[in-house]
């Protein structure tokens, strides 16, 4: 007996689309051994999730179908199984958890029912015994007060809790293999740490194998024993985790590492993977990565690379071709440096005690019963040609703060001083004249452009509204020039947004903001919807624009590595207030606030040596409608004292720039 | 919960006032009582005296909104607006233009209406849900496609043809059931079969089509994938997970029309000679008895608004997301 | 009125545009503008291409176009010259004739005495006939026009019908072949293919456009037209009604009524629904409250009852002011228009609610916020960003409503609050037929004719609407 649990051989899953047959999974082979964690790594659209669904035979029909290959579970090919034969496998031998815990649970059944269903399906436990088992399961996934939770509905739980429930459902059948499809992508980083930790703990207890599907190298580094890198429907490299992180071999994997932003890369341009994943509807006559590869030679174009003994799919490692590559210099070797802007000390914009509250009405007469205090007294100052990063988890109010600052939302109180005037006190028409200076870029490049307008019109809209360029001729000239500035061909003006990829769209959005010559751009998570390689392109562009045009950015993000790479100053937000701010070095290297410390420790890192001990945060972010008394953070804080319970802490200054709101550092 | 219901009831008040004002302006401002009298009397008998007499007989001889001849409250109460419109709020429908007591008629006639409407609704619901589940089970196959096209075919046929065709085939050709009529009690059962059957067949196209889309929408949701990943059978997934979720829009869609069942169906009742409120309305239309039409408009609106409130309440009952928030 | 006697040609006419005609012309202009606009915008063209690819939708579309052609021809009204006075002026008749009437003049003119069955040569009921010798006999009298060409050999009817059908099919076949070749040449010219090559790929179904379906549908229509040209001119192919009018003529004339109700109603309501819906969703606050109040109140009145009440009231107005209308026809026309308005008022609430919801969603969209961050004015945001992004909903609802309205006309006319009894419509035909069903032996053809034509129109409209919805927004399924 080998210890191989699951053997996937040449799996092929095709989709029938209007544009032809889409080969989502095109000959994937890998093994999963008993008790190990095997990570399938790749960017969106490379076929990772479809591979997982194919193993379970849950490919959405009738559009998709598994057309070839074997999936051997203990030596039996489950692809040959009928639907009825497959059922005892699902949930019992192989269980699965999904990316979106919010939608993956049935909203009208209690969570107890949903777990018990699996218990009934795969065990002989019934009634009280089954209920007892469900409560055990809830307990084992770290749900506090499981007996009460048994009768609750999914919507009463937070996202992290729901993912725990999903794990409990998966565990109910005591599976040998758990497929976790991006299990933490929809979760915040502190919750992600909890869930990953839970998975590890359960694996240690039960000895099940995990197939972890993710795009996040950090998660892979923390979890996986072995890694398979997927690209365009194929596996391009297989390695055990340690070797992989030491020396990634496939050019794609290499590039993935290089394009990660981070501390060490400040001042350099990030490596970018040019172009995008080729459409999988075509037949390939060469390597699928050839268009984006720095090493590519003629042979890569003409010959399909085979799977090599050395567990990699690349001509560079093929003995036939190795010589060829050795004789050729790398096309694009020199690491570009990027001009970082020289931040001036002049103040551009000052935010004082900004509050954005949303009223809540309740009762018979819809009386005002409270406020959602999304932003509750935020003070910031942004200097010229500076990047201030506003960091926090979802729901902390960072986006609301950004929009409130631009007067895109009604501001409850506070001042935003720009050029000596308070924006909050301006009339709508006066504000209109100021808008050219303050612009915004949104998170979702797919939703931030009117799909019915031409790119040229989209970019020109601001110029017309702000009366910046008078004639049509000049406008079109300027539009073209802007497009070139953001690295898009000038003839894009006559095309529609849907013809562009996510990264290209984000470039168009940047061009649109630039069109009115802004001084400050609020960047609202501009790269979080993009793949790592594309993120690098956008970050590079933003940096070079900053130095060229002396722009200031308010960079709203939850991604710490982007902050490390890009920002000059950081403000950490928790529940509508800034708990710590200072320069990047100060905040990220010597964080003072317990929340900042926990947040930073939870970020998964690639290099195992730099991984800090994760500070586990208890529970979830409280509701901004009735924040905890005293320090908002105290219910989750490991250092909480009586005073934290009673009073909101005063600001403590560590340096001119570094300020923290925490009782730990209070003078007396 | 109670505050919620109270609030819903409170919201209904301005809407009812609005409905009342609309009917009032339709019936008394667009056309003055003089016009109606002239119309009722026919062209030949129109003399000013005859018009005045007709108005006096039917209580239309008062001023519309304000009576200068009276003092105090009577200035407002002794008007057409008060006697004909405001009184609707207390369900005082007055008497018809022929002199019959409308409230009494309504009380008598709503039972036959219900005798047809309730079985039609219940059996129809059962049939539609069953067929829709079948189509959803066979989604994407020829059974589904045929079913969908058959549904479009069925909804393209006017309700009139269902009734005329049904009467002709079932009664005239095959003599299975009486062609029309109604009687109280158990013996009246035979009169109900055909109208109920026709109501079900007439509604099966649109009902099945609608429910099928609800089912399909649910089937494509993530939680269904989770249920399949648990190893549940397709039937189990459909009944335990999909049906339960789909029942929320289905039930609430049904609840809104339940109060309106009292009103009966205009077509069915008039074709089958059933003495319900539907045929009452039709007769009033043909006789141009505006008092009855006015009463029915207001009653219909009240019932509809009750239906809306019931819908909201039923939502909170069946959907835990709303019940517990 | 008789043209021949006066020596005047039929084209010596005076246009007589009815109210509904004006609106139909306006609708035509709107449609033309829309098509022109859609041709220039890829995002509008793409869904239509999707529709063109669907065979069922394509053939529905062609049949609908055929219906629309009849309706349009029937909407060009004029009065004919009846007499040339000595001073050279021309006196025009009182009755408005449509272009369509002129085309099917025989159908219109050949009225019998009373009922006759389809293809009959005799009346449906026995009458006392005076024989040549002066004696009276009770028998089925010969029809004045139906089968008149058979003279005194009515027994030759079947032979005659057979030979006419054959001729009709033969001629239709020639025409179909000719049209196929023309289409193939046109298609071939676009992609520089030879005729044979083009024909072959049409047959094999290459490319996006389902030519086989198009040609089959055209063939179906051509055969029907050809058959009726050869048969309807000498027989009453659908029989005659109580007053001897040709039922085929009646059901063809009903097409216009159905189309007018189905289209003008939406045309009337659209401006309200779009404006109020978007305003409520975009501005929110008290504007939203007021608009919501208006449509909730209107929609709380069960629509049938509201229509009944409104129509009754309109009838009173019209009946009390008979002198405003010079002809019966104008009166009926105004009543039809009033019905469209009433149906429009009762049916705009659904669209308004949908648009409100969509605008509410859209106003939070990033691109609207981007426009706001440029200081673009509200009016411009509505016209440039919101309106184009809700138009697909409007379009879908318009096509979906169409068939419902055609069906509603029949029911309302039956209830007695529909179109004027003097107006030819399917509702009135069914209403009349109801009594005929009780006759022994029954008179079934009026009902059957109305049934077949209505089903054809409504079914094709529904199939087309389905395709439009799938192409523009599959999520909008359950409305």
PDB file of N, CA and C in Angstrom, chain A residues 53 56 58 62 83 87-88 90-92 94-96 98-100 103-109 113-115 117-118 121-122 153 155-156 166 169 362-366, chain B residues 2-8 10-11 139-140 218 221-234 236 240-242 244-245 248 318-325:
ATOM      1  N   UNK A  53     -13.932  20.981  -8.252  1.00  0.00           N
ATOM      2  CA  UNK A  53     -15.309  20.541  -8.481  1.00  0.00           C
ATOM      3  C   UNK A  53     -15.333  19.263  -9.298  1.00  0.00           C
ATOM      4  N   UNK A  56     -15.074  16.184  -7.217  1.00  0.00           N
ATOM      5  CA  UNK A  56     -16.333  15.850  -6.547  1.00  0.00           C
ATOM      6  C   UNK A  56     -17.429  15.526  -7.555  1.00  0.00           C
ATOM      7  N   UNK A  58     -18.924  17.773  -9.298  1.00  0.00           N
ATOM      8  CA  UNK A  58     -19.929  18.809  -9.062  1.00  0.00           C
ATOM      9  C   UNK A  58     -19.814  19.924 -10.093  1.00  0.00           C
ATOM     10  N   UNK A  62     -25.592  21.919 -17.478  1.00  0.00           N
ATOM     11  CA  UNK A  62     -25.043  21.103 -18.550  1.00  0.00           C
ATOM     12  C   UNK A  62     -23.868  21.774 -19.253  1.00  0.00           C
ATOM     13  N   UNK A  83     -23.871   8.659 -10.442  1.00  0.00           N
ATOM     14  CA  UNK A  83     -24.278   9.663  -9.469  1.00  0.00           C
ATOM     15  C   UNK A  83     -24.596   9.006  -8.116  1.00  0.00           C
ATOM     16  N   UNK A  87     -22.461   9.519  -4.368  1.00  0.00           N
ATOM     17  CA  UNK A  87     -23.007  10.175  -3.188  1.00  0.00           C
ATOM     18  C   UNK A  87     -22.337   9.766  -1.876  1.00  0.00           C
ATOM     19  N   UNK A  88     -22.095   8.459  -1.671  1.00  0.00           N
ATOM     20  CA  UNK A  88     -21.396   8.094  -0.428  1.00  0.00           C
ATOM     21  C   UNK A  88     -19.964   8.626  -0.376  1.00  0.00           C
ATOM     22  N   UNK A  90     -19.021  11.713  -1.633  1.00  0.00           N
ATOM     23  CA  UNK A  90     -19.122  13.123  -1.278  1.00  0.00           C
ATOM     24  C   UNK A  90     -19.501  13.272   0.184  1.00  0.00           C
ATOM     25  N   UNK A  91     -18.779  14.096   0.851  1.00  0.00           N
ATOM     26  CA  UNK A  91     -19.130  14.358   2.243  1.00  0.00           C
ATOM     27  C   UNK A  91     -18.517  13.346   3.186  1.00  0.00           C
ATOM     28  N   UNK A  92     -18.379  12.101   2.716  1.00  0.00           N
ATOM     29  CA  UNK A  92     -17.859  11.072   3.606  1.00  0.00           C
ATOM     30  C   UNK A  92     -16.376  10.808   3.348  1.00  0.00           C
ATOM     31  N   UNK A  94     -14.611  12.520   0.570  1.00  0.00           N
ATOM     32  CA  UNK A  94     -14.088  13.830   0.182  1.00  0.00           C
ATOM     33  C   UNK A  94     -15.121  14.881   0.584  1.00  0.00           C
ATOM     34  N   UNK A  95     -14.703  15.843   1.359  1.00  0.00           N
ATOM     35  CA  UNK A  95     -15.621  16.927   1.711  1.00  0.00           C
ATOM     36  C   UNK A  95     -15.047  18.222   1.148  1.00  0.00           C
ATOM     37  N   UNK A  96     -15.893  19.236   1.090  1.00  0.00           N
ATOM     38  CA  UNK A  96     -15.435  20.456   0.437  1.00  0.00           C
ATOM     39  C   UNK A  96     -15.962  21.683   1.171  1.00  0.00           C
ATOM     40  N   UNK A  98     -16.094  26.092   0.657  1.00  0.00           N
ATOM     41  CA  UNK A  98     -16.051  27.004  -0.470  1.00  0.00           C
ATOM     42  C   UNK A  98     -15.584  28.392  -0.065  1.00  0.00           C
ATOM     43  N   UNK A  99     -15.431  29.217  -1.114  1.00  0.00           N
ATOM     44  CA  UNK A  99     -14.873  30.550  -0.907  1.00  0.00           C
ATOM     45  C   UNK A  99     -15.816  31.474  -0.157  1.00  0.00           C
ATOM     46  N   UNK A 100     -17.103  31.410  -0.501  1.00  0.00           N
ATOM     47  CA  UNK A 100     -18.046  32.389   0.024  1.00  0.00           C
ATOM     48  C   UNK A 100     -18.879  31.799   1.149  1.00  0.00           C
ATOM     49  N   UNK A 103     -22.760  32.792   1.213  1.00  0.00           N
ATOM     50  CA  UNK A 103     -23.827  32.242   0.369  1.00  0.00           C
ATOM     51  C   UNK A 103     -23.825  30.721   0.369  1.00  0.00           C
ATOM     52  N   UNK A 104     -22.842  30.117   0.993  1.00  0.00           N
ATOM     53  CA  UNK A 104     -22.738  28.663   0.884  1.00  0.00           C
ATOM     54  C   UNK A 104     -23.592  27.912   1.893  1.00  0.00           C
ATOM     55  N   UNK A 105     -24.218  28.625   2.799  1.00  0.00           N
ATOM     56  CA  UNK A 105     -25.110  27.964   3.744  1.00  0.00           C
ATOM     57  C   UNK A 105     -26.554  28.294   3.384  1.00  0.00           C
ATOM     58  N   UNK A 106     -27.427  27.318   3.604  1.00  0.00           N
ATOM     59  CA  UNK A 106     -28.843  27.524   3.303  1.00  0.00           C
ATOM     60  C   UNK A 106     -29.443  28.505   4.306  1.00  0.00           C
ATOM     61  N   UNK A 107     -29.958  29.634   3.814  1.00  0.00           N
ATOM     62  CA  UNK A 107     -30.399  30.682   4.738  1.00  0.00           C
ATOM     63  C   UNK A 107     -31.624  30.315   5.570  1.00  0.00           C
ATOM     64  N   UNK A 108     -32.420  29.339   5.156  1.00  0.00           N
ATOM     65  CA  UNK A 108     -33.658  29.077   5.902  1.00  0.00           C
ATOM     66  C   UNK A 108     -33.574  27.848   6.785  1.00  0.00           C
ATOM     67  N   UNK A 109     -32.431  27.208   6.851  1.00  0.00           N
ATOM     68  CA  UNK A 109     -32.280  26.072   7.767  1.00  0.00           C
ATOM     69  C   UNK A 109     -31.337  26.481   8.887  1.00  0.00           C
ATOM     70  N   UNK A 113     -29.390  21.949  11.850  1.00  0.00           N
ATOM     71  CA  UNK A 113     -29.998  21.094  10.827  1.00  0.00           C
ATOM     72  C   UNK A 113     -29.030  20.798   9.705  1.00  0.00           C
ATOM     73  N   UNK A 114     -28.293  21.816   9.324  1.00  0.00           N
ATOM     74  CA  UNK A 114     -27.437  21.651   8.157  1.00  0.00           C
ATOM     75  C   UNK A 114     -26.257  20.730   8.452  1.00  0.00           C
ATOM     76  N   UNK A 115     -25.791  20.773   9.680  1.00  0.00           N
ATOM     77  CA  UNK A 115     -24.707  19.839  10.018  1.00  0.00           C
ATOM     78  C   UNK A 115     -25.283  18.437  10.222  1.00  0.00           C
ATOM     79  N   UNK A 117     -27.714  17.073   8.882  1.00  0.00           N
ATOM     80  CA  UNK A 117     -28.024  16.443   7.610  1.00  0.00           C
ATOM     81  C   UNK A 117     -26.863  15.551   7.144  1.00  0.00           C
ATOM     82  N   UNK A 118     -25.658  16.089   7.281  1.00  0.00           N
ATOM     83  CA  UNK A 118     -24.494  15.309   6.866  1.00  0.00           C
ATOM     84  C   UNK A 118     -24.279  14.128   7.808  1.00  0.00           C
ATOM     85  N   UNK A 121     -26.620  11.548   6.795  1.00  0.00           N
ATOM     86  CA  UNK A 121     -26.288  10.981   5.493  1.00  0.00           C
ATOM     87  C   UNK A 121     -25.164   9.954   5.601  1.00  0.00           C
ATOM     88  N   UNK A 122     -24.188  10.226   6.482  1.00  0.00           N
ATOM     89  CA  UNK A 122     -22.986   9.404   6.430  1.00  0.00           C
ATOM     90  C   UNK A 122     -22.707   8.600   7.689  1.00  0.00           C
ATOM     91  N   UNK A 153     -29.683  30.618  12.838  1.00  0.00           N
ATOM     92  CA  UNK A 153     -29.649  30.610  11.379  1.00  0.00           C
ATOM     93  C   UNK A 153     -28.349  31.253  10.898  1.00  0.00           C
ATOM     94  N   UNK A 155     -27.580  33.695   9.033  1.00  0.00           N
ATOM     95  CA  UNK A 155     -27.411  35.145   8.990  1.00  0.00           C
ATOM     96  C   UNK A 155     -27.080  35.728  10.350  1.00  0.00           C
ATOM     97  N   UNK A 156     -27.250  34.923  11.414  1.00  0.00           N
ATOM     98  CA  UNK A 156     -26.948  35.439  12.743  1.00  0.00           C
ATOM     99  C   UNK A 156     -25.468  35.320  13.078  1.00  0.00           C
ATOM    100  N   UNK A 166     -19.104  25.748   7.943  1.00  0.00           N
ATOM    101  CA  UNK A 166     -18.827  24.976   6.732  1.00  0.00           C
ATOM    102  C   UNK A 166     -17.821  23.872   7.045  1.00  0.00           C
ATOM    103  N   UNK A 169     -19.530  21.119   8.863  1.00  0.00           N
ATOM    104  CA  UNK A 169     -20.302  20.276   7.942  1.00  0.00           C
ATOM    105  C   UNK A 169     -19.369  19.293   7.242  1.00  0.00           C
ATOM    106  N   UNK A 362     -36.353  53.121  13.851  1.00  0.00           N
ATOM    107  CA  UNK A 362     -36.998  51.909  14.348  1.00  0.00           C
ATOM    108  C   UNK A 362     -38.350  52.242  14.947  1.00  0.00           C
ATOM    109  N   UNK A 363     -39.142  51.220  15.162  1.00  0.00           N
ATOM    110  CA  UNK A 363     -40.366  51.367  15.934  1.00  0.00           C
ATOM    111  C   UNK A 363     -41.548  51.858  15.126  1.00  0.00           C
ATOM    112  N   UNK A 364     -42.617  52.115  15.843  1.00  0.00           N
ATOM    113  CA  UNK A 364     -43.889  52.430  15.224  1.00  0.00           C
ATOM    114  C   UNK A 364     -43.797  53.668  14.330  1.00  0.00           C
ATOM    115  N   UNK A 365     -43.126  54.680  14.812  1.00  0.00           N
ATOM    116  CA  UNK A 365     -43.094  55.926  14.054  1.00  0.00           C
ATOM    117  C   UNK A 365     -41.757  56.143  13.367  1.00  0.00           C
ATOM    118  N   UNK A 366     -41.007  55.032  13.213  1.00  0.00           N
ATOM    119  CA  UNK A 366     -39.709  55.136  12.569  1.00  0.00           C
ATOM    120  C   UNK A 366     -38.877  56.213  13.225  1.00  0.00           C
TER     121      UNK A 366
ATOM    122  N   UNK B   2     -45.530  43.192  16.937  1.00  0.00           N
ATOM    123  CA  UNK B   2     -46.787  43.916  17.014  1.00  0.00           C
ATOM    124  C   UNK B   2     -46.615  45.345  16.486  1.00  0.00           C
ATOM    125  N   UNK B   3     -45.508  45.961  16.869  1.00  0.00           N
ATOM    126  CA  UNK B   3     -45.265  47.317  16.365  1.00  0.00           C
ATOM    127  C   UNK B   3     -45.160  47.290  14.854  1.00  0.00           C
ATOM    128  N   UNK B   4     -44.576  46.222  14.370  1.00  0.00           N
ATOM    129  CA  UNK B   4     -44.421  46.119  12.920  1.00  0.00           C
ATOM    130  C   UNK B   4     -45.777  46.080  12.234  1.00  0.00           C
ATOM    131  N   UNK B   5     -46.666  45.239  12.764  1.00  0.00           N
ATOM    132  CA  UNK B   5     -48.001  45.137  12.167  1.00  0.00           C
ATOM    133  C   UNK B   5     -48.728  46.479  12.299  1.00  0.00           C
ATOM    134  N   UNK B   6     -48.594  47.077  13.467  1.00  0.00           N
ATOM    135  CA  UNK B   6     -49.251  48.373  13.666  1.00  0.00           C
ATOM    136  C   UNK B   6     -48.737  49.398  12.662  1.00  0.00           C
ATOM    137  N   UNK B   7     -47.428  49.366  12.453  1.00  0.00           N
ATOM    138  CA  UNK B   7     -46.877  50.344  11.526  1.00  0.00           C
ATOM    139  C   UNK B   7     -47.386  50.101  10.109  1.00  0.00           C
ATOM    140  N   UNK B   8     -47.454  48.815   9.747  1.00  0.00           N
ATOM    141  CA  UNK B   8     -47.971  48.497   8.414  1.00  0.00           C
ATOM    142  C   UNK B   8     -49.409  48.994   8.292  1.00  0.00           C
ATOM    143  N   UNK B  10     -50.732  51.427   9.854  1.00  0.00           N
ATOM    144  CA  UNK B  10     -50.724  52.888   9.789  1.00  0.00           C
ATOM    145  C   UNK B  10     -50.400  53.379   8.379  1.00  0.00           C
ATOM    146  N   UNK B  11     -49.461  52.673   7.750  1.00  0.00           N
ATOM    147  CA  UNK B  11     -49.111  53.054   6.380  1.00  0.00           C
ATOM    148  C   UNK B  11     -50.300  52.901   5.445  1.00  0.00           C
ATOM    149  N   UNK B 139     -34.229  20.073 -15.751  1.00  0.00           N
ATOM    150  CA  UNK B 139     -33.763  21.309 -16.397  1.00  0.00           C
ATOM    151  C   UNK B 139     -32.735  21.021 -17.484  1.00  0.00           C
ATOM    152  N   UNK B 140     -32.898  21.762 -18.576  1.00  0.00           N
ATOM    153  CA  UNK B 140     -31.947  21.636 -19.671  1.00  0.00           C
ATOM    154  C   UNK B 140     -32.232  20.464 -20.600  1.00  0.00           C
ATOM    155  N   UNK B 218     -32.982  29.412  -7.487  1.00  0.00           N
ATOM    156  CA  UNK B 218     -32.466  28.837  -6.244  1.00  0.00           C
ATOM    157  C   UNK B 218     -31.434  27.740  -6.520  1.00  0.00           C
ATOM    158  N   UNK B 221     -27.827  28.565  -6.711  1.00  0.00           N
ATOM    159  CA  UNK B 221     -27.153  29.258  -5.611  1.00  0.00           C
ATOM    160  C   UNK B 221     -26.105  28.360  -4.957  1.00  0.00           C
ATOM    161  N   UNK B 222     -25.207  29.026  -4.222  1.00  0.00           N
ATOM    162  CA  UNK B 222     -24.071  28.310  -3.653  1.00  0.00           C
ATOM    163  C   UNK B 222     -24.474  27.241  -2.646  1.00  0.00           C
ATOM    164  N   UNK B 223     -25.529  27.532  -1.861  1.00  0.00           N
ATOM    165  CA  UNK B 223     -25.841  26.573  -0.807  1.00  0.00           C
ATOM    166  C   UNK B 223     -26.294  25.242  -1.380  1.00  0.00           C
ATOM    167  N   UNK B 224     -26.825  25.254  -2.611  1.00  0.00           N
ATOM    168  CA  UNK B 224     -27.228  24.005  -3.251  1.00  0.00           C
ATOM    169  C   UNK B 224     -25.985  23.166  -3.567  1.00  0.00           C
ATOM    170  N   UNK B 225     -24.940  23.868  -3.990  1.00  0.00           N
ATOM    171  CA  UNK B 225     -23.680  23.168  -4.237  1.00  0.00           C
ATOM    172  C   UNK B 225     -23.170  22.542  -2.936  1.00  0.00           C
ATOM    173  N   UNK B 226     -23.287  23.300  -1.850  1.00  0.00           N
ATOM    174  CA  UNK B 226     -22.878  22.749  -0.555  1.00  0.00           C
ATOM    175  C   UNK B 226     -23.670  21.488  -0.249  1.00  0.00           C
ATOM    176  N   UNK B 227     -24.986  21.549  -0.479  1.00  0.00           N
ATOM    177  CA  UNK B 227     -25.832  20.396  -0.174  1.00  0.00           C
ATOM    178  C   UNK B 227     -25.418  19.197  -1.014  1.00  0.00           C
ATOM    179  N   UNK B 228     -25.082  19.434  -2.273  1.00  0.00           N
ATOM    180  CA  UNK B 228     -24.647  18.324  -3.115  1.00  0.00           C
ATOM    181  C   UNK B 228     -23.319  17.775  -2.615  1.00  0.00           C
ATOM    182  N   UNK B 229     -22.433  18.689  -2.182  1.00  0.00           N
ATOM    183  CA  UNK B 229     -21.123  18.251  -1.705  1.00  0.00           C
ATOM    184  C   UNK B 229     -21.245  17.412  -0.440  1.00  0.00           C
ATOM    185  N   UNK B 230     -22.400  17.541   0.250  1.00  0.00           N
ATOM    186  CA  UNK B 230     -22.606  16.704   1.426  1.00  0.00           C
ATOM    187  C   UNK B 230     -22.912  15.273   1.042  1.00  0.00           C
ATOM    188  N   UNK B 231     -23.270  15.073  -0.210  1.00  0.00           N
ATOM    189  CA  UNK B 231     -23.640  13.739  -0.637  1.00  0.00           C
ATOM    190  C   UNK B 231     -25.141  13.495  -0.663  1.00  0.00           C
ATOM    191  N   UNK B 232     -25.930  14.569  -0.595  1.00  0.00           N
ATOM    192  CA  UNK B 232     -27.382  14.396  -0.662  1.00  0.00           C
ATOM    193  C   UNK B 232     -27.801  14.024  -2.079  1.00  0.00           C
ATOM    194  N   UNK B 233     -28.939  13.303  -2.185  1.00  0.00           N
ATOM    195  CA  UNK B 233     -29.439  12.970  -3.512  1.00  0.00           C
ATOM    196  C   UNK B 233     -30.105  14.197  -4.114  1.00  0.00           C
ATOM    197  N   UNK B 234     -30.269  14.166  -5.439  1.00  0.00           N
ATOM    198  CA  UNK B 234     -30.856  15.299  -6.147  1.00  0.00           C
ATOM    199  C   UNK B 234     -32.256  15.598  -5.612  1.00  0.00           C
ATOM    200  N   UNK B 236     -33.328  14.902  -2.617  1.00  0.00           N
ATOM    201  CA  UNK B 236     -33.145  15.484  -1.286  1.00  0.00           C
ATOM    202  C   UNK B 236     -32.786  16.955  -1.380  1.00  0.00           C
ATOM    203  N   UNK B 240     -35.470  19.337   0.267  1.00  0.00           N
ATOM    204  CA  UNK B 240     -35.065  19.900   1.545  1.00  0.00           C
ATOM    205  C   UNK B 240     -34.533  21.321   1.417  1.00  0.00           C
ATOM    206  N   UNK B 241     -33.788  21.552   0.361  1.00  0.00           N
ATOM    207  CA  UNK B 241     -33.109  22.842   0.283  1.00  0.00           C
ATOM    208  C   UNK B 241     -33.798  23.819  -0.671  1.00  0.00           C
ATOM    209  N   UNK B 242     -33.973  23.381  -1.928  1.00  0.00           N
ATOM    210  CA  UNK B 242     -34.499  24.312  -2.934  1.00  0.00           C
ATOM    211  C   UNK B 242     -35.949  24.680  -2.639  1.00  0.00           C
ATOM    212  N   UNK B 244     -37.663  24.624   0.048  1.00  0.00           N
ATOM    213  CA  UNK B 244     -37.840  25.435   1.245  1.00  0.00           C
ATOM    214  C   UNK B 244     -37.539  26.905   0.987  1.00  0.00           C
ATOM    215  N   UNK B 245     -36.501  27.153   0.229  1.00  0.00           N
ATOM    216  CA  UNK B 245     -36.167  28.539  -0.089  1.00  0.00           C
ATOM    217  C   UNK B 245     -37.121  29.134  -1.108  1.00  0.00           C
ATOM    218  N   UNK B 248     -40.558  30.703  -0.133  1.00  0.00           N
ATOM    219  CA  UNK B 248     -40.689  32.067   0.409  1.00  0.00           C
ATOM    220  C   UNK B 248     -41.309  32.997  -0.635  1.00  0.00           C
ATOM    221  N   UNK B 318     -42.011  33.326   7.571  1.00  0.00           N
ATOM    222  CA  UNK B 318     -41.336  32.212   6.905  1.00  0.00           C
ATOM    223  C   UNK B 318     -39.848  32.435   6.700  1.00  0.00           C
ATOM    224  N   UNK B 319     -39.402  33.670   6.699  1.00  0.00           N
ATOM    225  CA  UNK B 319     -37.988  33.912   6.406  1.00  0.00           C
ATOM    226  C   UNK B 319     -37.241  34.253   7.697  1.00  0.00           C
ATOM    227  N   UNK B 320     -36.402  33.335   8.144  1.00  0.00           N
ATOM    228  CA  UNK B 320     -35.712  33.597   9.410  1.00  0.00           C
ATOM    229  C   UNK B 320     -34.835  34.844   9.342  1.00  0.00           C
ATOM    230  N   UNK B 321     -34.368  35.188   8.124  1.00  0.00           N
ATOM    231  CA  UNK B 321     -33.507  36.367   8.020  1.00  0.00           C
ATOM    232  C   UNK B 321     -34.255  37.620   8.436  1.00  0.00           C
ATOM    233  N   UNK B 322     -35.586  37.648   8.145  1.00  0.00           N
ATOM    234  CA  UNK B 322     -36.362  38.827   8.518  1.00  0.00           C
ATOM    235  C   UNK B 322     -36.941  38.659   9.913  1.00  0.00           C
ATOM    236  N   UNK B 323     -37.355  37.420  10.217  1.00  0.00           N
ATOM    237  CA  UNK B 323     -37.990  37.178  11.501  1.00  0.00           C
ATOM    238  C   UNK B 323     -37.053  37.563  12.643  1.00  0.00           C
ATOM    239  N   UNK B 324     -35.782  37.246  12.492  1.00  0.00           N
ATOM    240  CA  UNK B 324     -34.871  37.380  13.618  1.00  0.00           C
ATOM    241  C   UNK B 324     -34.009  38.629  13.562  1.00  0.00           C
ATOM    242  N   UNK B 325     -34.381  39.575  12.691  1.00  0.00           N
ATOM    243  CA  UNK B 325     -33.529  40.768  12.659  1.00  0.00           C
ATOM    244  C   UNK B 325     -34.275  41.984  13.178  1.00  0.00           C
TER     245      UNK B 325
END
